Structure formats: structure tokens, C-alpha cells
XYZ file of C-alpha atoms in Angstrom:
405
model
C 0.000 0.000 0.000
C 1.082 3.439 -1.286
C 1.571 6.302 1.105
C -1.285 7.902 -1.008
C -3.590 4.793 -0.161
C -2.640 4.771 3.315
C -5.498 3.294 5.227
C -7.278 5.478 7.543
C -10.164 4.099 9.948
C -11.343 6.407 12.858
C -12.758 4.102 15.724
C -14.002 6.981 17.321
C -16.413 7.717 14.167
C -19.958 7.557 14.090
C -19.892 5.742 11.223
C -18.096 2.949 13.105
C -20.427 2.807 16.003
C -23.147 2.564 14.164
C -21.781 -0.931 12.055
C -17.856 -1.662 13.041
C -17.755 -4.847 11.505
C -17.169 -3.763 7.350
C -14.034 -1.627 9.282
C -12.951 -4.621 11.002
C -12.670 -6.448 7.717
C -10.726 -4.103 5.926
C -8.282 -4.059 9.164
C -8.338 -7.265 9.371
C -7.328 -7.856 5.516
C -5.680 -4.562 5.072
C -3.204 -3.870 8.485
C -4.403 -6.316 10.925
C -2.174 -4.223 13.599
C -2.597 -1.002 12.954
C -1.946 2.252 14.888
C -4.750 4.529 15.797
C -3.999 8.051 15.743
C -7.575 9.144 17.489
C -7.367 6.414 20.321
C -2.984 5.983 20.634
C -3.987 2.506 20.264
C -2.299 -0.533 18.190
C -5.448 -1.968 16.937
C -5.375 -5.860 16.901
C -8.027 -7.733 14.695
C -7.228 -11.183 13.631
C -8.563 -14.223 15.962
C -4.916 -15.231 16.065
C -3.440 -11.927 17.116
C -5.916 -10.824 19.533
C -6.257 -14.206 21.532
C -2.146 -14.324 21.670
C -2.697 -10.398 23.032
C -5.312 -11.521 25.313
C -3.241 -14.312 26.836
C 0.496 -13.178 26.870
C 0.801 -11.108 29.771
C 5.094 -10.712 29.484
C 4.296 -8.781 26.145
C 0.464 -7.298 26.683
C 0.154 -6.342 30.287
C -3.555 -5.323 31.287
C -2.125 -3.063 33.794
C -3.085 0.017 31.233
C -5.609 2.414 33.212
C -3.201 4.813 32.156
C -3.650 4.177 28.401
C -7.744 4.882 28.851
C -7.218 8.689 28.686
C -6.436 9.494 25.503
C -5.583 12.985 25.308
C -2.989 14.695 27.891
C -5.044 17.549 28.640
C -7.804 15.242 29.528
C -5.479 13.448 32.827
C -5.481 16.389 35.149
C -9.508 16.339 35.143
C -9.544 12.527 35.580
C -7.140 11.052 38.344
C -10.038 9.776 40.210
C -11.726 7.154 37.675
C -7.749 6.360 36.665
C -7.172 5.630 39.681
C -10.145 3.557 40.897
C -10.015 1.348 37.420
C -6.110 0.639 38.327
C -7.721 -1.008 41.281
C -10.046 -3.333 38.924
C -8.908 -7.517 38.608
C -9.189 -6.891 34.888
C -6.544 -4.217 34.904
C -3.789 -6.514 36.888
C -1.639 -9.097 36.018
C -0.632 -11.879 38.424
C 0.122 -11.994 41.201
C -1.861 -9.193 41.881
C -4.453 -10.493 39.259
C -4.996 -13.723 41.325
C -5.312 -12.575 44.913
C -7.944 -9.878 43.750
C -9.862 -12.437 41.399
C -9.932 -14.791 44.333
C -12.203 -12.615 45.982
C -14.529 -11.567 42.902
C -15.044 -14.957 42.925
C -17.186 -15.628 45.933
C -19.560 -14.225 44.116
C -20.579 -17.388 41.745
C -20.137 -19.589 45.143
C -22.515 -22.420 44.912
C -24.783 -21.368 47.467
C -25.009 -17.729 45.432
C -26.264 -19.692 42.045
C -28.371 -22.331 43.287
C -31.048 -22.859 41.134
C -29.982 -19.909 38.596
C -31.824 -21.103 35.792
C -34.743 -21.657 37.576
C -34.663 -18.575 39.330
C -33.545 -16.597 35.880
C -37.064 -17.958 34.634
C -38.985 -16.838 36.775
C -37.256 -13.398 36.603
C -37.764 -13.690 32.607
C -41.809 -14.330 33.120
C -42.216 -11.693 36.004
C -40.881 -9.193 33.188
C -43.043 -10.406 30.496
C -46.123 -10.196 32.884
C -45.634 -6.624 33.250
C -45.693 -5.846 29.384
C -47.823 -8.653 28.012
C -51.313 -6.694 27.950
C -49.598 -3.502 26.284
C -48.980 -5.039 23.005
C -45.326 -3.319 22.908
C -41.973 -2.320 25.239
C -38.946 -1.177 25.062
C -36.594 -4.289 24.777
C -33.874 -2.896 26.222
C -34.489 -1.200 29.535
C -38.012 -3.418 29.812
C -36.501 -7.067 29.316
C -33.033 -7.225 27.956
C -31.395 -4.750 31.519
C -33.906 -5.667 33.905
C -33.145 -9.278 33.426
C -29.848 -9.321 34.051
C -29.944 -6.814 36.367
C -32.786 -8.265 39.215
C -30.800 -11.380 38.464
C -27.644 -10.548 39.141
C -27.655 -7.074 41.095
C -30.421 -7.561 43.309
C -30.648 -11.646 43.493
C -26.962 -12.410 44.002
C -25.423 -9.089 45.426
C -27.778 -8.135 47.318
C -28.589 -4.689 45.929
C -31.976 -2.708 46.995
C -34.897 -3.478 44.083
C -35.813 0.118 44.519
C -32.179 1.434 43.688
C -31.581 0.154 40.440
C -33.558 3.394 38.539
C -30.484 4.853 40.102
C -27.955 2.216 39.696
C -29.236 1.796 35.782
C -28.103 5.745 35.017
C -24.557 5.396 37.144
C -24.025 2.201 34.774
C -25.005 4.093 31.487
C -22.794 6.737 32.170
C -20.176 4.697 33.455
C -20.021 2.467 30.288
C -19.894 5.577 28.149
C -17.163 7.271 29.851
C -15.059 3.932 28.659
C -16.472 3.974 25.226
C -16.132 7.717 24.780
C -13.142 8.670 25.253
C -12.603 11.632 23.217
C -15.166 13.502 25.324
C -13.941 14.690 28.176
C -17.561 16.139 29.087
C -19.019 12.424 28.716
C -16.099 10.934 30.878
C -16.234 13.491 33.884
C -19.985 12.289 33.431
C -18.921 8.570 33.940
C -16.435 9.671 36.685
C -19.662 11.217 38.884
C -21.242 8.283 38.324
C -18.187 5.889 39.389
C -18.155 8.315 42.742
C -21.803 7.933 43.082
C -21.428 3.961 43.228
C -18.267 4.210 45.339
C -20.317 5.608 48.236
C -23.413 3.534 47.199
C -21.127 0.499 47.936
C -19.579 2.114 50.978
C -22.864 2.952 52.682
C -23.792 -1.251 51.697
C -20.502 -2.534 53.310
C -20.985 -0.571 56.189
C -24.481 -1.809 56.336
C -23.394 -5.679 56.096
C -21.085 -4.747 58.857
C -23.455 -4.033 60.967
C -26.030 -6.556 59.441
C -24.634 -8.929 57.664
C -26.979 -10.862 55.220
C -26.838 -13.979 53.027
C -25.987 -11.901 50.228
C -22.444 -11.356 48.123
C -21.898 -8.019 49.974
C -21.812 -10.022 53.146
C -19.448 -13.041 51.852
C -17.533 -10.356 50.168
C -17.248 -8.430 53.529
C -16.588 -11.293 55.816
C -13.584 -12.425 53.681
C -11.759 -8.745 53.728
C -11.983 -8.944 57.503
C -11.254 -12.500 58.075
C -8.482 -12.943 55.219
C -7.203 -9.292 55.669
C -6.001 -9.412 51.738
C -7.114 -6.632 50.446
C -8.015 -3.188 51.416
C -11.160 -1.344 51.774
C -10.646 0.660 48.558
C -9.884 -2.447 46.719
C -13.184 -4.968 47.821
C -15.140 -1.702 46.724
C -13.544 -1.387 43.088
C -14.593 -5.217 42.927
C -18.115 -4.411 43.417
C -17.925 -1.509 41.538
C -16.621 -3.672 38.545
C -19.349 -6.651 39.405
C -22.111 -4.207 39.611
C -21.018 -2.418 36.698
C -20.107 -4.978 34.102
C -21.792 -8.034 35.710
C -25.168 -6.857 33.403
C -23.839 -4.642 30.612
C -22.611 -7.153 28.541
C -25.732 -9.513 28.887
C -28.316 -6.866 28.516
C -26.020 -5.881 25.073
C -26.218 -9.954 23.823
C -29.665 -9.998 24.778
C -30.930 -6.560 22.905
C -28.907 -6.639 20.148
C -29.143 -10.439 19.849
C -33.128 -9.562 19.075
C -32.306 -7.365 16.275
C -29.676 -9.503 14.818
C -32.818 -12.736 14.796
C -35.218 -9.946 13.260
C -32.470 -9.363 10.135
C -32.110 -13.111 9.643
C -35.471 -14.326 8.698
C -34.897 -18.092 8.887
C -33.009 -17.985 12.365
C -36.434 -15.897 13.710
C -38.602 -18.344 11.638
C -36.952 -20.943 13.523
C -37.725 -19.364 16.986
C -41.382 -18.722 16.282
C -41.487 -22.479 15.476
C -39.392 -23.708 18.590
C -38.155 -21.110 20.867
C -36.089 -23.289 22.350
C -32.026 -22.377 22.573
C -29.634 -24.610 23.133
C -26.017 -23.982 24.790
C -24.410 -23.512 20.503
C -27.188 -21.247 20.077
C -26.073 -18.880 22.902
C -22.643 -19.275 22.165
C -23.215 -17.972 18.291
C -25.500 -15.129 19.796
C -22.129 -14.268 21.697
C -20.357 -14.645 18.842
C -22.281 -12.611 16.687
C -23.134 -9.729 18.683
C -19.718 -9.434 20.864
C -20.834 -7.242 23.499
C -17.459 -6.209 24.815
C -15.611 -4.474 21.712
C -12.351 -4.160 22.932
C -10.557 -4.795 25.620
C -6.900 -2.723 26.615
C -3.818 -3.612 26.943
C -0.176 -1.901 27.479
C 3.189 -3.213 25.877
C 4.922 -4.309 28.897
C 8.079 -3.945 26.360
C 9.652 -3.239 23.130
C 8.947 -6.163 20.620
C 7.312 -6.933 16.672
C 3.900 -7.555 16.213
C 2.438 -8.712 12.714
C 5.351 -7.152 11.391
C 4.916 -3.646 13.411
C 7.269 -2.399 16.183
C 5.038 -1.505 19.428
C 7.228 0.589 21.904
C 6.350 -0.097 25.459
C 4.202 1.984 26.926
C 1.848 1.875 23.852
C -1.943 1.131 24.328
C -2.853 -1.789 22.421
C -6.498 -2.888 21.653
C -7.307 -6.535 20.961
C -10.528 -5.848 19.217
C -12.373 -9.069 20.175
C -15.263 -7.968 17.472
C -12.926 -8.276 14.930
C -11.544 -11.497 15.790
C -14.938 -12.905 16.309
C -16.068 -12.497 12.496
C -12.781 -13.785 11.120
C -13.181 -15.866 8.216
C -9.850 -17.442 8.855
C -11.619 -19.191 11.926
C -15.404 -18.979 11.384
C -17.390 -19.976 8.492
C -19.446 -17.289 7.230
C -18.304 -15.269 10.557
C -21.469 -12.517 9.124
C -24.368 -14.695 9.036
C -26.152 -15.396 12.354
C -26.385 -19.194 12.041
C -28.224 -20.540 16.038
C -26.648 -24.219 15.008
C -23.216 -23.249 14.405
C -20.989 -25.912 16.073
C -17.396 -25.208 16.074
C -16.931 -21.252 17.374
C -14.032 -20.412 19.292
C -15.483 -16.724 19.996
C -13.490 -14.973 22.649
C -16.733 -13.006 23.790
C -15.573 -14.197 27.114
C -12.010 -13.458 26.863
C -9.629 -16.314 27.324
C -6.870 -16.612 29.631
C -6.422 -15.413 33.343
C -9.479 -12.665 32.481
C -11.770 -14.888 31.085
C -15.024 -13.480 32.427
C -15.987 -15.245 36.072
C -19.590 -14.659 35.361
C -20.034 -16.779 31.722
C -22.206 -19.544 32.991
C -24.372 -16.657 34.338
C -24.420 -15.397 30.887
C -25.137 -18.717 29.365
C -28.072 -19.050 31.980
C -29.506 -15.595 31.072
C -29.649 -15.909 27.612
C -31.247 -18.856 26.720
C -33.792 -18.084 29.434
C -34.367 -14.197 27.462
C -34.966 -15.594 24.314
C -37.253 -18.883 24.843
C -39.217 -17.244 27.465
C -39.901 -14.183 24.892
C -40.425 -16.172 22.093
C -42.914 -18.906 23.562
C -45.069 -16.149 25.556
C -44.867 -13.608 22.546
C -44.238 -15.389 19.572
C -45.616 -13.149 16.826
C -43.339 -10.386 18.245
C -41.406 -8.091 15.996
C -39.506 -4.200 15.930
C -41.732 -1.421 16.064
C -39.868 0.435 13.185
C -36.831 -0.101 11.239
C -34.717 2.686 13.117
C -31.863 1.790 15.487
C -30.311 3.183 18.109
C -26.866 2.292 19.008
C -25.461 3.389 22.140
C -22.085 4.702 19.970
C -19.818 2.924 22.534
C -16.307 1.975 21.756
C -16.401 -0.716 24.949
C -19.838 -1.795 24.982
C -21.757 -1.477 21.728
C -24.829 -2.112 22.403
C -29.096 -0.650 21.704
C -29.798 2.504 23.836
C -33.607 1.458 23.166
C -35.322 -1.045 21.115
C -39.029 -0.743 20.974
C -40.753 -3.950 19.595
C -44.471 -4.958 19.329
C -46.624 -7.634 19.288
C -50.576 -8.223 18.550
């Protein structure tokens, strides 16, 4: 390629938001590591590349809070969320990975997911009950978050029913202030919100201190005073990240995993008939929609990469989106296809970060989808409009209304 036909593909873009995936494949055929002036970012996009990234901690170290703020004048204004995300399991390597993980987790103990399908299904009518007689919703913040979130935030931590109004907003602005970040008005936004939890969490711990409960606040608690292994600061930047991305990511599969059926007739033909989903089915529902975009990295050192020299220092993003519609791996990686058998997506990372909560995932989904489908079968979208979140992080459906007769 000529300096004349250098490529050029702004991740920041609207344009990209609103349908990454024909960028992806020219990065992925064109410069499959590529430097991104907008984000100071290698970009990484072949299934090969990014799971080596995702994995080799000596070269790709996830310690890269730093590397989140993109612009210099931006740092001064945002110490505090760089600071609390250094704190996060998913920004460590071992050791310090390990002993923090170890305490994230309690929450999936067996006696915090007994009977999680069962109790996901009842979660998934109880929402359908409320909308049934109106003939339409919103799929996103009626179904596809409120799932997830009684399930998870309420159910298994322990969170108030009456604060998640609340808790929804800090989470929206949260996830933004990760996925925009050349806005410094959108991430201060995220940053109140990240305090706002911080003392919402506080106030809980406190609470469990005083009362404990049989909830994940109160395991959580009783093993930072008993085990003494990490600080205050550090069990509340846990629940911060639980609470935070414990629902984002499921609501995302779940909403835009609706959308995705609607565009493929035959795969939403195939629902109406038997609304049944199987574990492959979820999986390729991962797959396909890839909730979490792109993960961060830092080069830990100097050293080549698909023939480019990263410095160290350098953010690096292994865009898992990208590497989940490679052809090289997946057949037809841009058709939705519910009985696809061999996908080795990494929407659940791979390696020390693979995400603690993917069975809960795998429970949700299946649970979303047959329980809408048998109840509403003839249901469909309201219009033809969509509106994406425009989220590097997260990409996911800001609303989604849909209808039914």
C-alpha cells in the first residue's frame, strides 16, 4: 500500500459505532495491527493476534488504566476514575491479578447460584407479565437490563430493588465514559457516576457490617476482615466492577441479539417455530453480537507484532469484534447461524481474564430468548430505526421498541 492509499479508519467515528464490523474487515485484511492516531492505540483484529494479546501477559500487560485517557489535557480532570479502574482484577496481572480475582469470585459460590436457571425464569416471566397486555416495550431497559440486572444485582449481590432506577443511570454513564473517550464532558460524566457507586457500595458494606446478610456483599465483607487481603478501597472497586459490568454485557447480547434474529429471517422463523435455545445457540449469539468491543492492553516492552514495532508503553487494543467475524476461523463469521458448532469466539475473553460470570451469561440468555419467544411469539420491531449506544467498549441498543398483537 502506497503512502497515497494509506489506510485510515477512525474508531471513534460515528460511522463505526453505528456498524464496526465492514471496518474490522478491511483491518483485518488490510493492516491487521494497525496504529490509531484518534485512540494511541495498536489496533489488533485477527482471531490469532488478539487471543495471543489476550493471553500473553510478558508482552500485553492489562495493567493500562493509564492508556484509557487518551488525550494529555484530559489526565489532570480525571485522576479519580484512573485511579479507581487501576484497582479493577481486569486491569492486573498476576500476582496481583490472582489474589484480587480470588475474591470476585465468591460471588458465583454455589450457594449464590443455586437454582440460577430456575430462578432466571422466573425473573424472565415476572418481566413479560408486566408488558404482556400492552402489546409493545422497550426491549432494552423493559426485558433485555432488567433481566440481568434483578438477576444478578439484586438476586446475588444483594442490591436494593428500589435502587436500580439509580444504579441503571450510574451504569449508562459509566459504560460511556469507557467507550467515549474523546469527550472529556461524557467521561467526567462517567467519573460522577463511578463516585456515586463508590459511596453507594460504601454505605452497603458498612451496612453488612453491621447486618450482615446472606448476600455477596456479606461473603464479600466477611472475607476482607477474616483474610485481611485486600483493602477497603480495593473490595469496593470489585463491586464496583461486578455491579457495573456483571449486566452490561448480557443486557447488550440480549438486545442486540433480538435485532440480529429480526435481520435473519430463517433464524427468527426458527424461533417462532421452537423457541427453544440450546447452549451452541447462545454461544453464536455471543459470537455474533460481541458485546465487549475491545478490551486494553499496554506493551509491557519493546517487541514486533504482525510485522509492526510496538514501543512499550503503547496502548494496544485486541478488538475481540474483529476477531470474532474472522473468516480465517469462522465460516461465514457474518451470518447469524443458532446451530453453528465449532466457534471459538473470545466473547468471554480467554486466559487469566476470562469473564468469572459466563455460565451466568449462558443461563440468562437462553432463558431471554425462549421465554420471549414462547409467551410472545408473533413479536417483531416497532420500526426499522436503530439506536446504538455509539460505545467503543460496549456497543450495544440505547432502546429497542418492539411490538406484538
Amino acid at each position: 500500500m502506497s503512502e497515497a492509499q494509506k489506510l485510515h479508519v477512525n474508531i471513534l467515528a460515528p460511522e463505526f459505532h453505528i456498524n464496526p464490523y465492514p471496518f474490522y474487515k478491511q483491518l483485518r485484511e488490510q493492516e491487521p495491527v494497525y496504529w490509531s492516531e484518534e485512540t494511541r492505540h495498536w489496533l489488533i483484529t485477527r482471531h490469532e493476534d488478539v487471543q495471543t494479546a489476550l493471553r500473553d501477559a510478558t508482552r500485553f500487560s492489562s495493567q493500562s488504566s493509564e492508556t484509557f485517557v487518551v488525550r494529555d489535557d484530559f489526565m489532570q480532570h480525571l485522576r479519580p476514575i484512573i485511579t479507581h479502574f487501576s484497582m479493577w482484577a481486569v486491569m492486573k496481572d498476576n500476582p496481583e491479578h490472582k489474589r484480587l480475582r480470588g475474591l470476585i469470585n465468591q460471588a458465583f459460590r454455589p450457594e449464590n447460584v443455586r437454582d440460577i436457571h430456575q430462578r432466571a425464569r422466573q425473573t424472565a416471566e415476572w418481566l413479560i407479565d408486566q408488558v404482556h397486555d400492552k402489546g409493545e416495550m422497550d426491549f432494552v431497559n423493559d426485558y433485555a437490563y432488567a433481566l440481568p440486572a434483578l438477576l444478578f444485582a439484586v438476586e446475588i449481590l444483594g442490591m436494593d430493588r428500589g435502587d436500580l432506577p439509580t444504579f441503571k443511570q450510574w451504569s449508562v454513564d459509566l459504560a460511556h465514559a469507557t467507550g467515549r473517550i474523546d469527550n472529556l464532558d461524557i467521561m467526567l460524566k462517567g467519573q460522577d457516576a463511578l463516585l456515586g457507586m463508590t459511596d453507594y457500595i460504601t454505605r452497603a458494606i458498612n451496612d453488612r457490617l453491621e447486618r450482615p446478610r446472606e448476600d455477596f456483599i456479606s461473603y464479600m465483607v466477611k472475607a476482607w476482615r477474616e483474610e485481611n487481603k485486600l483493602t477497603l478501597e480495593e473490595v469496593v472497586a470489585q463491586m464496583v466492577l461486578l455491579l457495573a459490568g456483571g449486566h452490561t454485557t448480557t443486557q447488550n447480547v440480549i438486545s442486540t441479539g433480538l435485532l440480529a434474529v429480526f435481520k435473519h429471517p430463517e433464524q427468527w422463523e426458527r424461533l417462532k417455530r421452537d423457541p427453544q435455545i440450546n447452549r451452541a445457540a447462545a454461544e453464536e449469539l455471543y459470537r455474533f453480537t460481541s458485546p465487549a468491543q475491545a478490551p486494553t492492553r499496554v506493551a509491557a516492552c519493546d517487541f514486533e507484532f504482525g510485522g509492526k514495532q510496538i514501543l512499550k508503553g503503547q496502548g494496544v487494543m485486541p478488538m475481540v469484534a474483529a476477531a470474532n467475524r474472522d473468516p480465517a476461523v469462522f465460516d461465514q463469521p457474518d451470518t447469524l447461524d443458532l446451530s453453528r458448532e465449532k466457534n471459538p469466539h473470545l466473547g468471554f475473553g480467554t486466559g487469566i481474564h476470562v469473564c468469572p460470570g459466563a455460565f451466568l451469561a449462558r443461563a440468562e440468555i437462553p432463558v431471554a430468548f425462549e421465554t420471549l419467544f414462547r409467551r410472545i411469539p408473533n413479536v417483531r420491531p416497532k420500526s426499522a430505526a436503530e439506536d446504538w449506544n455509539m460505545n467503543l467498549s460496549f456497543r450495544g441498543l440505547s432502546t429497542f421498541p418492539i411490538c406484538w398483537d
